[in-house]
Every structure is written in structure tokens, then in C-alpha cells.
Short mmCIF file of N, CA, C and O and ligand atoms in Angstrom, two decimals:
data_model
loop_
_atom_site.label_atom_id
_atom_site.label_comp_id
_atom_site.label_asym_id
_atom_site.label_seq_id
_atom_site.Cartn_x
_atom_site.Cartn_y
_atom_site.Cartn_z
N MET A 1 -49.02 53.27 -169.85
CA MET A 1 -49.85 51.89 -169.71
C MET A 1 -51.24 51.72 -168.78
O MET A 1 -52.27 51.19 -170.14
N ILE A 2 -51.95 52.93 -168.29
CA ILE A 2 -53.29 53.24 -167.58
C ILE A 2 -54.03 53.71 -168.66
O ILE A 2 -53.62 54.63 -169.27
N GLY A 3 -55.07 53.51 -168.99
CA GLY A 3 -56.16 53.81 -170.19
C GLY A 3 -57.04 54.80 -169.75
O GLY A 3 -57.07 55.67 -168.94
N ARG A 4 -58.32 54.57 -170.06
CA ARG A 4 -59.76 55.48 -169.62
C ARG A 4 -60.27 54.96 -167.68
O ARG A 4 -59.87 53.80 -167.09
N LEU A 5 -60.52 55.75 -167.24
CA LEU A 5 -61.11 56.25 -165.88
C LEU A 5 -62.54 55.06 -165.98
O LEU A 5 -63.73 56.03 -166.48
N ASN A 6 -62.21 54.24 -165.23
CA ASN A 6 -63.92 52.97 -165.71
C ASN A 6 -64.29 53.80 -164.31
O ASN A 6 -65.73 53.58 -164.79
N HIS A 7 -63.72 54.62 -163.42
CA HIS A 7 -65.04 54.73 -162.27
C HIS A 7 -64.18 55.08 -161.23
O HIS A 7 -63.27 54.82 -160.73
N VAL A 8 -64.96 55.78 -160.55
CA VAL A 8 -64.43 56.37 -159.02
C VAL A 8 -65.94 56.02 -158.29
O VAL A 8 -66.77 55.96 -158.43
N ALA A 9 -64.96 55.44 -157.23
CA ALA A 9 -65.62 54.41 -156.06
C ALA A 9 -65.89 55.84 -154.88
O ALA A 9 -64.91 55.67 -154.53
N ILE A 10 -67.80 55.71 -154.22
CA ILE A 10 -67.81 56.21 -153.15
C ILE A 10 -67.95 56.04 -152.20
O ILE A 10 -68.99 55.36 -151.83
N ALA A 11 -67.70 55.81 -150.85
CA ALA A 11 -68.22 55.08 -149.37
C ALA A 11 -68.98 56.24 -149.47
O ALA A 11 -68.97 56.68 -148.87
N VAL A 12 -70.70 55.70 -148.84
CA VAL A 12 -72.02 56.51 -148.58
C VAL A 12 -72.09 55.39 -147.23
O VAL A 12 -72.18 54.21 -147.19
N PRO A 13 -72.24 56.50 -146.48
CA PRO A 13 -73.10 55.33 -145.15
C PRO A 13 -74.67 55.54 -145.30
O PRO A 13 -75.14 55.10 -144.21
N ASP A 14 -75.52 55.84 -146.54
CA ASP A 14 -77.11 56.30 -147.10
C ASP A 14 -77.23 56.23 -148.60
O ASP A 14 -76.82 57.22 -149.13
N LEU A 15 -77.34 54.83 -148.81
CA LEU A 15 -77.26 54.46 -150.07
C LEU A 15 -78.30 55.07 -150.70
O LEU A 15 -78.36 55.90 -151.53
N ASP A 16 -79.63 55.91 -150.00
CA ASP A 16 -80.28 55.65 -149.99
C ASP A 16 -80.44 57.74 -150.79
O ASP A 16 -81.09 58.33 -151.87
N GLN A 17 -79.95 57.99 -149.72
CA GLN A 17 -79.57 59.12 -149.96
C GLN A 17 -78.75 59.77 -150.87
O GLN A 17 -78.46 60.53 -151.52
N ALA A 18 -77.65 59.21 -150.68
CA ALA A 18 -76.28 59.31 -152.10
C ALA A 18 -77.13 58.78 -153.54
O ALA A 18 -76.93 60.06 -154.56
N SER A 19 -78.02 57.74 -153.53
CA SER A 19 -78.50 57.57 -154.96
C SER A 19 -79.42 58.99 -155.08
O SER A 19 -79.34 59.47 -156.41
N ALA A 20 -80.30 59.86 -154.25
CA ALA A 20 -81.54 60.83 -154.15
C ALA A 20 -80.09 62.30 -155.34
O ALA A 20 -80.51 62.79 -155.46
N LEU A 21 -79.24 62.03 -154.16
CA LEU A 21 -78.37 63.27 -154.97
C LEU A 21 -78.32 63.21 -156.45
O LEU A 21 -77.55 64.20 -157.07
N TYR A 22 -77.08 62.53 -156.63
CA TYR A 22 -77.04 61.74 -157.82
C TYR A 22 -78.09 62.10 -158.76
O TYR A 22 -77.89 62.78 -159.88
N ARG A 23 -78.94 61.59 -158.29
CA ARG A 23 -80.82 61.59 -159.58
C ARG A 23 -80.60 63.03 -159.86
O ARG A 23 -81.02 63.50 -160.61
N ASP A 24 -80.71 63.20 -158.16
CA ASP A 24 -82.30 64.36 -158.69
C ASP A 24 -81.75 65.84 -158.67
O ASP A 24 -81.92 66.74 -158.57
N THR A 25 -80.11 66.08 -157.97
CA THR A 25 -79.58 67.43 -157.35
C THR A 25 -79.42 67.33 -159.23
O THR A 25 -79.07 68.20 -159.37
N LEU A 26 -77.94 66.47 -158.87
CA LEU A 26 -77.32 66.72 -160.39
C LEU A 26 -77.38 65.86 -161.31
O LEU A 26 -76.89 66.21 -161.99
N GLY A 27 -78.84 65.35 -161.28
CA GLY A 27 -79.32 64.66 -162.96
C GLY A 27 -78.44 64.24 -163.33
O GLY A 27 -78.78 64.31 -164.65
N ALA A 28 -77.87 63.44 -162.51
CA ALA A 28 -77.33 61.73 -163.30
C ALA A 28 -78.06 60.18 -163.49
O ALA A 28 -79.14 60.60 -162.90
N LYS A 29 -77.73 59.82 -164.32
CA LYS A 29 -79.12 58.51 -164.73
C LYS A 29 -78.38 56.96 -163.33
O LYS A 29 -76.87 57.57 -163.51
N VAL A 30 -79.01 57.10 -162.57
CA VAL A 30 -78.30 56.23 -161.20
C VAL A 30 -79.53 54.48 -161.76
O VAL A 30 -80.24 55.08 -161.75
N SER A 31 -78.57 53.89 -161.41
CA SER A 31 -79.28 52.70 -161.12
C SER A 31 -79.99 52.08 -160.20
O SER A 31 -79.73 52.95 -158.84
N ALA A 32 -80.04 51.17 -160.24
CA ALA A 32 -81.04 50.57 -158.70
C ALA A 32 -80.05 50.20 -157.67
O ALA A 32 -78.98 49.81 -158.75
N PRO A 33 -80.39 50.29 -156.79
CA PRO A 33 -79.05 49.38 -155.59
C PRO A 33 -78.94 47.68 -156.14
O PRO A 33 -79.69 47.35 -156.37
N GLN A 34 -77.27 47.59 -156.06
CA GLN A 34 -77.84 45.92 -156.52
C GLN A 34 -76.08 45.84 -155.52
O GLN A 34 -75.68 46.02 -155.35
N ALA A 35 -77.12 44.59 -154.70
CA ALA A 35 -76.70 43.51 -153.42
C ALA A 35 -75.10 43.03 -154.86
O ALA A 35 -75.50 42.66 -155.47
N GLN A 36 -74.03 43.04 -153.94
CA GLN A 36 -72.83 41.90 -154.52
C GLN A 36 -72.68 42.04 -152.84
O GLN A 36 -71.47 41.73 -152.79
N PRO A 37 -72.79 40.39 -152.34
CA PRO A 37 -72.23 39.84 -151.75
C PRO A 37 -70.78 39.12 -151.52
O PRO A 37 -70.09 39.49 -150.72
N LYS A 38 -70.24 38.66 -153.09
CA LYS A 38 -69.30 38.54 -152.82
C LYS A 38 -68.01 39.18 -152.44
O LYS A 38 -66.73 39.38 -152.01
N HIS A 39 -68.38 40.65 -152.97
CA HIS A 39 -67.36 42.05 -153.20
C HIS A 39 -68.00 42.71 -151.22
O HIS A 39 -67.08 43.98 -151.43
N GLY A 40 -68.92 42.35 -150.63
CA GLY A 40 -70.16 43.00 -149.50
C GLY A 40 -69.92 44.45 -149.80
O GLY A 40 -69.64 45.34 -148.66
N VAL A 41 -70.02 44.58 -150.62
CA VAL A 41 -71.24 45.53 -150.69
C VAL A 41 -72.13 45.52 -151.53
O VAL A 41 -72.75 44.96 -152.20
N THR A 42 -73.35 46.67 -151.39
CA THR A 42 -74.14 46.70 -152.53
C THR A 42 -73.78 47.99 -153.04
O THR A 42 -73.32 49.12 -152.93
N VAL A 43 -74.25 48.73 -154.34
CA VAL A 43 -73.37 49.53 -155.44
C VAL A 43 -74.49 50.04 -156.33
O VAL A 43 -75.55 49.27 -156.56
N VAL A 44 -74.58 51.22 -155.83
CA VAL A 44 -75.36 52.02 -157.09
C VAL A 44 -74.63 52.83 -158.08
O VAL A 44 -73.28 53.16 -157.94
N PHE A 45 -74.49 52.49 -159.71
CA PHE A 45 -74.18 53.00 -160.69
C PHE A 45 -74.61 54.21 -161.17
O PHE A 45 -75.94 54.39 -161.39
N VAL A 46 -73.64 55.36 -160.83
CA VAL A 46 -74.43 56.58 -161.76
C VAL A 46 -72.86 56.60 -162.66
O VAL A 46 -72.31 56.59 -163.20
N GLU A 47 -74.01 56.74 -163.73
CA GLU A 47 -73.17 56.64 -165.32
C GLU A 47 -73.20 58.10 -165.70
O GLU A 47 -74.65 58.33 -165.93
N LEU A 48 -72.22 58.22 -166.27
CA LEU A 48 -72.30 59.63 -166.98
C LEU A 48 -70.61 59.52 -167.88
O LEU A 48 -71.19 58.33 -168.36
N PRO A 49 -71.52 60.61 -168.53
CA PRO A 49 -71.10 60.18 -170.17
C PRO A 49 -70.08 59.55 -170.24
O PRO A 49 -69.13 58.85 -171.37
N ASN A 50 -68.99 59.72 -169.87
CA ASN A 50 -67.08 60.16 -170.19
C ASN A 50 -67.08 58.10 -168.32
O ASN A 50 -65.57 58.52 -168.84
N THR A 51 -67.51 58.60 -167.34
CA THR A 51 -66.85 57.57 -166.93
C THR A 51 -68.22 57.09 -165.41
O THR A 51 -69.18 57.38 -166.39
N LYS A 52 -67.87 56.11 -165.15
CA LYS A 52 -69.12 55.82 -164.27
C LYS A 52 -68.59 56.19 -162.54
O LYS A 52 -67.17 56.30 -162.17
N ILE A 53 -69.67 56.11 -161.73
CA ILE A 53 -69.26 56.83 -160.31
C ILE A 53 -70.20 55.28 -159.68
O ILE A 53 -71.23 54.74 -160.16
N GLU A 54 -69.63 54.86 -158.52
CA GLU A 54 -69.78 54.30 -157.70
C GLU A 54 -70.57 53.86 -156.56
O GLU A 54 -69.43 54.74 -155.43
N LEU A 55 -71.66 54.02 -155.59
CA LEU A 55 -71.66 54.42 -154.86
C LEU A 55 -71.22 52.92 -154.12
O LEU A 55 -72.41 52.58 -154.70
N LEU A 56 -70.86 52.93 -152.66
CA LEU A 56 -70.79 51.86 -152.17
C LEU A 56 -70.95 51.86 -150.76
O LEU A 56 -70.90 52.84 -150.41
N HIS A 57 -72.27 51.03 -150.21
CA HIS A 57 -72.97 50.90 -148.87
C HIS A 57 -72.30 49.64 -148.39
O HIS A 57 -72.86 48.29 -150.03
N PRO A 58 -71.59 49.08 -147.78
CA PRO A 58 -70.92 48.43 -147.02
C PRO A 58 -73.28 46.61 -146.82
O PRO A 58 -73.43 47.09 -146.48
N LEU A 59 -72.23 45.62 -146.99
CA LEU A 59 -72.80 44.72 -146.88
C LEU A 59 -72.25 43.17 -145.88
O LEU A 59 -71.35 43.13 -146.52
N GLY A 60 -73.03 42.95 -145.44
CA GLY A 60 -72.31 41.90 -144.49
C GLY A 60 -71.38 42.16 -143.63
O GLY A 60 -70.86 43.65 -143.34
N ALA A 61 -71.16 41.09 -142.67
CA ALA A 61 -70.38 41.78 -141.54
C ALA A 61 -68.88 42.51 -141.93
O ALA A 61 -68.19 43.37 -140.91
N ASP A 62 -68.14 41.87 -142.59
CA ASP A 62 -67.15 41.45 -142.83
C ASP A 62 -66.50 42.44 -144.20
O ASP A 62 -66.15 42.02 -145.18
N SER A 63 -67.27 43.56 -145.04
CA SER A 63 -67.17 44.09 -145.13
C SER A 63 -65.76 44.71 -145.10
O SER A 63 -65.70 45.31 -145.34
N PRO A 64 -65.32 45.02 -147.00
CA PRO A 64 -64.37 45.66 -146.65
C PRO A 64 -64.11 47.74 -147.43
O PRO A 64 -62.91 47.63 -146.56
N ILE A 65 -65.58 48.22 -146.83
CA ILE A 65 -65.12 49.34 -146.83
C ILE A 65 -65.89 49.77 -145.45
O ILE A 65 -65.89 51.10 -144.67
N ALA A 66 -66.34 49.35 -144.03
CA ALA A 66 -67.13 49.06 -143.29
C ALA A 66 -65.92 50.18 -142.53
O ALA A 66 -66.42 51.02 -141.93
N ALA A 67 -64.56 49.25 -142.21
CA ALA A 67 -63.61 50.21 -141.80
C ALA A 67 -63.72 51.86 -142.11
O ALA A 67 -63.00 53.17 -141.50
N PHE A 68 -63.28 52.10 -143.63
CA PHE A 68 -63.68 53.54 -143.87
C PHE A 68 -64.22 54.35 -143.37
O PHE A 68 -64.40 55.56 -143.27
N LEU A 69 -65.42 53.26 -143.59
CA LEU A 69 -66.58 54.01 -143.46
C LEU A 69 -66.80 55.00 -141.49
O LEU A 69 -67.40 55.43 -141.28
N ALA A 70 -66.07 53.87 -141.12
CA ALA A 70 -66.00 54.17 -139.95
C ALA A 70 -64.78 55.60 -138.84
O ALA A 70 -65.44 56.23 -139.01
N ARG A 71 -63.83 55.78 -139.71
CA ARG A 71 -63.09 56.51 -140.52
C ARG A 71 -63.45 57.87 -140.93
O ARG A 71 -63.77 59.12 -140.74
N ASN A 72 -64.12 57.33 -142.01
CA ASN A 72 -65.05 58.78 -142.92
C ASN A 72 -66.63 58.50 -142.45
O ASN A 72 -67.24 58.79 -143.26
N PRO A 73 -67.45 59.12 -141.36
CA PRO A 73 -68.53 58.76 -141.10
C PRO A 73 -69.39 59.14 -142.67
O PRO A 73 -70.65 58.80 -142.01
N SER A 74 -69.06 60.12 -143.15
CA SER A 74 -70.08 60.98 -143.80
C SER A 74 -69.91 60.30 -145.35
O SER A 74 -70.28 60.73 -146.54
N GLY A 75 -68.65 59.40 -145.16
CA GLY A 75 -68.44 59.13 -146.69
C GLY A 75 -67.42 59.83 -147.40
O GLY A 75 -66.99 60.55 -145.98
N GLY A 76 -67.00 59.41 -148.45
CA GLY A 76 -65.17 59.93 -149.18
C GLY A 76 -65.54 59.16 -150.13
O GLY A 76 -65.82 57.75 -150.56
N ILE A 77 -64.33 59.44 -150.89
CA ILE A 77 -63.77 58.81 -152.28
C ILE A 77 -62.90 57.86 -151.81
O ILE A 77 -62.26 57.95 -150.93
N HIS A 78 -63.49 56.15 -151.96
CA HIS A 78 -62.48 55.10 -151.75
C HIS A 78 -62.01 54.54 -152.92
O HIS A 78 -60.65 54.13 -152.17
N HIS A 79 -61.95 54.98 -153.39
CA HIS A 79 -61.11 54.26 -154.73
C HIS A 79 -61.79 54.88 -156.18
O HIS A 79 -62.44 55.21 -156.67
N VAL A 80 -60.74 55.03 -157.22
CA VAL A 80 -60.54 55.15 -158.57
C VAL A 80 -59.90 53.74 -158.90
O VAL A 80 -58.83 53.30 -158.75
N CYS A 81 -60.49 53.40 -160.45
CA CYS A 81 -60.13 52.72 -161.18
C CYS A 81 -59.81 53.35 -162.62
O CYS A 81 -60.72 53.74 -163.56
N TYR A 82 -58.89 52.44 -162.80
CA TYR A 82 -58.11 52.16 -164.16
C TYR A 82 -57.84 51.27 -165.19
O TYR A 82 -57.66 50.02 -164.37
N GLU A 83 -58.29 51.86 -166.16
CA GLU A 83 -58.24 50.45 -167.52
C GLU A 83 -57.07 49.69 -167.78
O GLU A 83 -56.16 50.56 -168.38
N VAL A 84 -56.73 48.78 -167.68
CA VAL A 84 -55.53 48.18 -168.57
C VAL A 84 -55.62 47.36 -169.02
O VAL A 84 -56.45 46.88 -169.44
N PRO A 85 -54.72 47.10 -170.36
CA PRO A 85 -54.83 45.69 -171.67
C PRO A 85 -54.62 44.85 -171.13
O PRO A 85 -55.56 43.85 -171.71
N ASP A 86 -54.27 44.18 -170.79
CA ASP A 86 -53.03 43.38 -169.75
C ASP A 86 -52.68 43.22 -168.66
O ASP A 86 -51.95 43.99 -167.82
N ILE A 87 -53.75 42.96 -167.19
CA ILE A 87 -53.76 43.26 -166.02
C ILE A 87 -52.23 42.14 -166.12
O ILE A 87 -51.54 43.15 -164.45
N LEU A 88 -51.71 41.22 -166.41
CA LEU A 88 -50.21 40.33 -165.48
C LEU A 88 -49.95 40.87 -165.85
O LEU A 88 -48.43 41.94 -165.23
N ALA A 89 -49.40 41.84 -167.53
CA ALA A 89 -48.21 42.73 -167.71
C ALA A 89 -48.31 43.69 -166.43
O ALA A 89 -47.26 44.43 -166.24
N ALA A 90 -48.98 44.45 -166.50
CA ALA A 90 -49.56 45.57 -165.83
C ALA A 90 -48.34 45.81 -164.24
O ALA A 90 -47.97 46.22 -163.71
N ARG A 91 -49.57 44.21 -163.64
CA ARG A 91 -49.34 43.74 -161.99
C ARG A 91 -47.37 44.28 -162.48
O ARG A 91 -46.71 44.28 -161.76
N ASP A 92 -46.67 42.98 -163.35
CA ASP A 92 -45.00 42.74 -163.32
C ASP A 92 -44.82 44.50 -163.27
O ASP A 92 -43.64 44.51 -162.46
N ARG A 93 -45.77 45.11 -164.47
CA ARG A 93 -44.00 45.92 -164.31
C ARG A 93 -44.57 46.87 -162.77
O ARG A 93 -43.56 47.62 -162.39
N LEU A 94 -45.36 47.11 -162.55
CA LEU A 94 -45.48 48.10 -161.72
C LEU A 94 -44.30 47.30 -159.81
O LEU A 94 -44.27 48.40 -159.43
N LYS A 95 -45.05 45.73 -160.04
CA LYS A 95 -44.11 45.29 -159.14
C LYS A 95 -42.48 45.49 -158.86
O LYS A 95 -41.72 46.02 -158.51
N ALA A 96 -42.19 46.10 -160.80
CA ALA A 96 -40.76 45.65 -160.46
C ALA A 96 -40.22 47.31 -160.18
O ALA A 96 -39.20 47.28 -160.20
N THR A 97 -41.24 47.93 -160.34
CA THR A 97 -40.50 50.01 -159.35
C THR A 97 -41.24 49.69 -158.04
O THR A 97 -40.55 50.30 -157.66
N GLY A 98 -41.29 48.28 -156.92
CA GLY A 98 -41.40 48.01 -156.33
C GLY A 98 -43.04 48.62 -154.97
O GLY A 98 -43.20 48.91 -154.65
N ALA A 99 -44.16 49.25 -156.40
CA ALA A 99 -45.44 49.33 -155.70
C ALA A 99 -45.79 47.68 -155.45
O ALA A 99 -45.81 46.82 -155.66
N ARG A 100 -46.70 48.19 -154.34
CA ARG A 100 -46.78 47.34 -153.59
C ARG A 100 -48.71 46.59 -154.44
O ARG A 100 -49.05 48.22 -154.09
N VAL A 101 -48.81 45.98 -155.06
CA VAL A 101 -50.03 44.94 -154.87
C VAL A 101 -50.42 44.41 -153.76
O VAL A 101 -50.78 43.43 -153.09
N LEU A 102 -51.91 44.91 -153.14
CA LEU A 102 -52.29 43.87 -152.55
C LEU A 102 -53.17 42.72 -152.04
O LEU A 102 -53.51 42.34 -154.14
N GLY A 103 -53.55 42.17 -151.16
CA GLY A 103 -53.56 40.74 -151.25
C GLY A 103 -52.29 40.18 -151.81
O GLY A 103 -51.80 40.21 -151.42
N ASP A 104 -53.19 38.65 -153.00
CA ASP A 104 -51.90 37.78 -152.33
C ASP A 104 -51.53 37.74 -154.29
O ASP A 104 -49.97 36.92 -154.55
N GLY A 105 -51.05 39.31 -154.56
CA GLY A 105 -50.84 39.59 -155.78
C GLY A 105 -51.53 39.03 -157.34
O GLY A 105 -51.20 40.02 -158.20
N GLU A 106 -52.50 38.34 -157.18
CA GLU A 106 -53.36 37.92 -158.32
C GLU A 106 -54.29 38.38 -158.12
O GLU A 106 -55.79 38.44 -157.58
N PRO A 107 -54.94 38.16 -159.64
CA PRO A 107 -56.22 39.13 -160.05
C PRO A 107 -57.61 38.45 -159.66
O PRO A 107 -57.37 37.39 -159.78
N LYS A 108 -58.26 39.44 -159.24
CA LYS A 108 -59.31 38.94 -159.09
C LYS A 108 -60.65 39.19 -159.17
O LYS A 108 -60.48 40.51 -160.39
N ILE A 109 -61.68 38.16 -159.98
CA ILE A 109 -62.96 38.52 -160.21
C ILE A 109 -63.46 40.11 -160.12
O ILE A 109 -64.18 39.58 -159.01
N GLY A 110 -63.99 41.03 -160.33
CA GLY A 110 -64.16 42.34 -159.91
C GLY A 110 -65.47 42.45 -159.91
O GLY A 110 -66.12 40.98 -160.74
N ALA A 111 -66.51 43.77 -159.71
CA ALA A 111 -67.85 43.42 -159.42
C ALA A 111 -67.86 43.69 -160.93
O ALA A 111 -69.52 43.99 -161.35
N HIS A 112 -67.40 43.79 -162.32
CA HIS A 112 -67.61 44.29 -163.41
C HIS A 112 -67.73 42.59 -164.61
O HIS A 112 -67.08 42.64 -165.26
N ASP A 113 -67.29 41.68 -162.85
CA ASP A 113 -66.34 41.04 -163.86
C ASP A 113 -65.48 40.26 -165.41
O ASP A 113 -65.01 39.55 -165.88
N LYS A 114 -64.56 41.12 -164.53
CA LYS A 114 -63.82 41.50 -164.96
C LYS A 114 -62.58 41.34 -164.12
O LYS A 114 -61.97 41.50 -162.99
N PRO A 115 -61.46 40.49 -164.48
CA PRO A 115 -59.78 40.91 -163.29
C PRO A 115 -59.23 41.90 -162.59
O PRO A 115 -59.63 43.45 -163.41
N VAL A 116 -59.46 42.13 -161.57
CA VAL A 116 -58.94 43.54 -160.68
C VAL A 116 -58.02 43.53 -159.52
O VAL A 116 -57.53 42.15 -159.46
N LEU A 117 -56.91 44.03 -159.82
CA LEU A 117 -55.53 44.41 -158.61
C LEU A 117 -56.25 45.56 -158.17
O LEU A 117 -56.56 46.42 -158.94
N PHE A 118 -56.02 45.70 -156.71
CA PHE A 118 -55.43 46.39 -155.82
C PHE A 118 -54.43 46.83 -155.55
O PHE A 118 -53.76 46.38 -155.00
N LEU A 119 -53.85 48.53 -155.85
CA LEU A 119 -53.08 48.78 -155.14
C LEU A 119 -52.97 49.20 -153.80
O LEU A 119 -53.58 50.16 -154.00
N HIS A 120 -51.40 49.62 -153.43
CA HIS A 120 -51.71 50.68 -151.68
C HIS A 120 -51.75 51.02 -152.37
O HIS A 120 -50.72 52.49 -152.41
N PRO A 121 -52.49 52.43 -150.97
CA PRO A 121 -52.62 53.98 -151.47
C PRO A 121 -51.63 54.44 -150.94
O PRO A 121 -50.80 55.56 -151.58
N LYS A 122 -50.12 53.26 -150.12
CA LYS A 122 -49.38 54.70 -149.21
C LYS A 122 -47.63 55.05 -150.40
O LYS A 122 -47.32 55.43 -150.64
N ASP A 123 -48.68 53.63 -151.74
CA ASP A 123 -47.94 54.35 -152.77
C ASP A 123 -48.11 55.23 -154.03
O ASP A 123 -47.33 54.66 -155.10
N PHE A 124 -49.27 55.22 -153.91
CA PHE A 124 -49.88 55.76 -155.67
C PHE A 124 -51.00 57.60 -155.23
O PHE A 124 -51.83 57.47 -154.85
N ALA A 125 -49.73 58.01 -154.43
CA ALA A 125 -50.16 59.55 -154.04
C ALA A 125 -51.51 59.55 -152.26
O ALA A 125 -51.93 60.36 -152.66
N GLY A 126 -52.02 57.92 -151.59
CA GLY A 126 -52.38 58.48 -150.68
C GLY A 126 -54.08 58.05 -151.52
O GLY A 126 -54.15 58.18 -151.07
N THR A 127 -54.01 57.61 -152.49
CA THR A 127 -54.99 56.84 -153.04
C THR A 127 -54.83 54.97 -154.00
O THR A 127 -54.41 55.17 -154.68
N LEU A 128 -56.01 54.60 -153.30
CA LEU A 128 -56.68 53.95 -153.54
C LEU A 128 -56.81 53.47 -154.87
O LEU A 128 -57.53 54.13 -155.53
N VAL A 129 -56.22 52.78 -155.58
CA VAL A 129 -55.76 52.44 -156.90
C VAL A 129 -56.77 51.03 -157.44
O VAL A 129 -56.04 50.20 -156.89
N GLU A 130 -57.19 50.87 -158.15
CA GLU A 130 -57.98 49.91 -158.86
C GLU A 130 -57.51 49.58 -159.78
O GLU A 130 -57.73 50.82 -160.85
N LEU A 131 -57.19 48.71 -161.03
CA LEU A 131 -56.57 48.57 -161.82
C LEU A 131 -57.61 47.37 -162.77
O LEU A 131 -58.05 46.07 -161.89
N GLU A 132 -58.42 47.51 -163.45
CA GLU A 132 -59.04 46.50 -164.20
C GLU A 132 -58.91 46.70 -166.15
O GLU A 132 -58.20 47.17 -166.54
N GLN A 133 -58.74 44.88 -166.14
CA GLN A 133 -58.76 45.06 -167.45
C GLN A 133 -59.40 44.87 -168.65
O GLN A 133 -60.95 44.02 -168.39
N ALA A 134 -59.34 46.26 -169.16
CA ALA A 134 -60.97 46.28 -169.98
C ALA A 134 -60.30 45.74 -171.68
O ALA A 134 -59.34 45.49 -172.12
CO1 LIG B 201 -63.57 48.75 -157.90
#
């Protein structure tokens, strides 16, 4: 069912430092920071040949990654995003197995302007999983 790894999202306490790490130390192509107020994050996109890394930093008062960074002050992997061809079919199939979809279970428009859903980490080997219709 799942296809490509679309991205790995890493929450970071210092976006400039993390950008420099990926750009200068690791030699990757790194975007300028992009504020995404609707999603409560500022994102730096790291383009790799086969996928992307998204460096996430909290934006605004109730950022969805604030609690994660409070628990992981030096940052850490926040979620992985897999592509699916049909997000509603994927959701229904997963729900039928008992997997929990976060929120109200309806896809939201994600950071790439495509429908996304998040799956409960306790049902997926301790990893927050994002599905994106690609
Ligand atoms: Co994501």
C-alpha cells in the first residue's frame, strides 16, 4: 500500500544551526526557512536524491511540535511520511485493522498542498506516521 518515503521530519531547537549542519557539514541542498503558520511550524527543506528531510521549528503559541521539543530538547525525528495513491482507501484499510488515525480521521491539506493523515505512534512501532496522497 505505501509507496515512496516522501520525507523524514526532524524537530530542531535551532533552525539556523540545523540548516548549517545539513548544508555545510553534510553537504546537502538546503532551502531558506519557510514559515507555515497554518501548520505551526517553520520548515527548512533538505533535498536528497531519493527523498527529503524537513527540519521543523515551532512557530506560534500552540505549535504541534512544541511538546515534542520540550520532551526532546536537542531535537529528534518527529515523523516519517509515506506516499499513498489514495488516502481515503488507505485510511479505511488501516481503520479496518484497528489502527488509530489522529484527529477527526478526515484528511487535511498538508505542507505540500496535498491531503495528509497522521497515524498513532503506538500503533506503528513507536513512530508517528504521516500518509500523503501523492
Ligand atoms: Co510531514
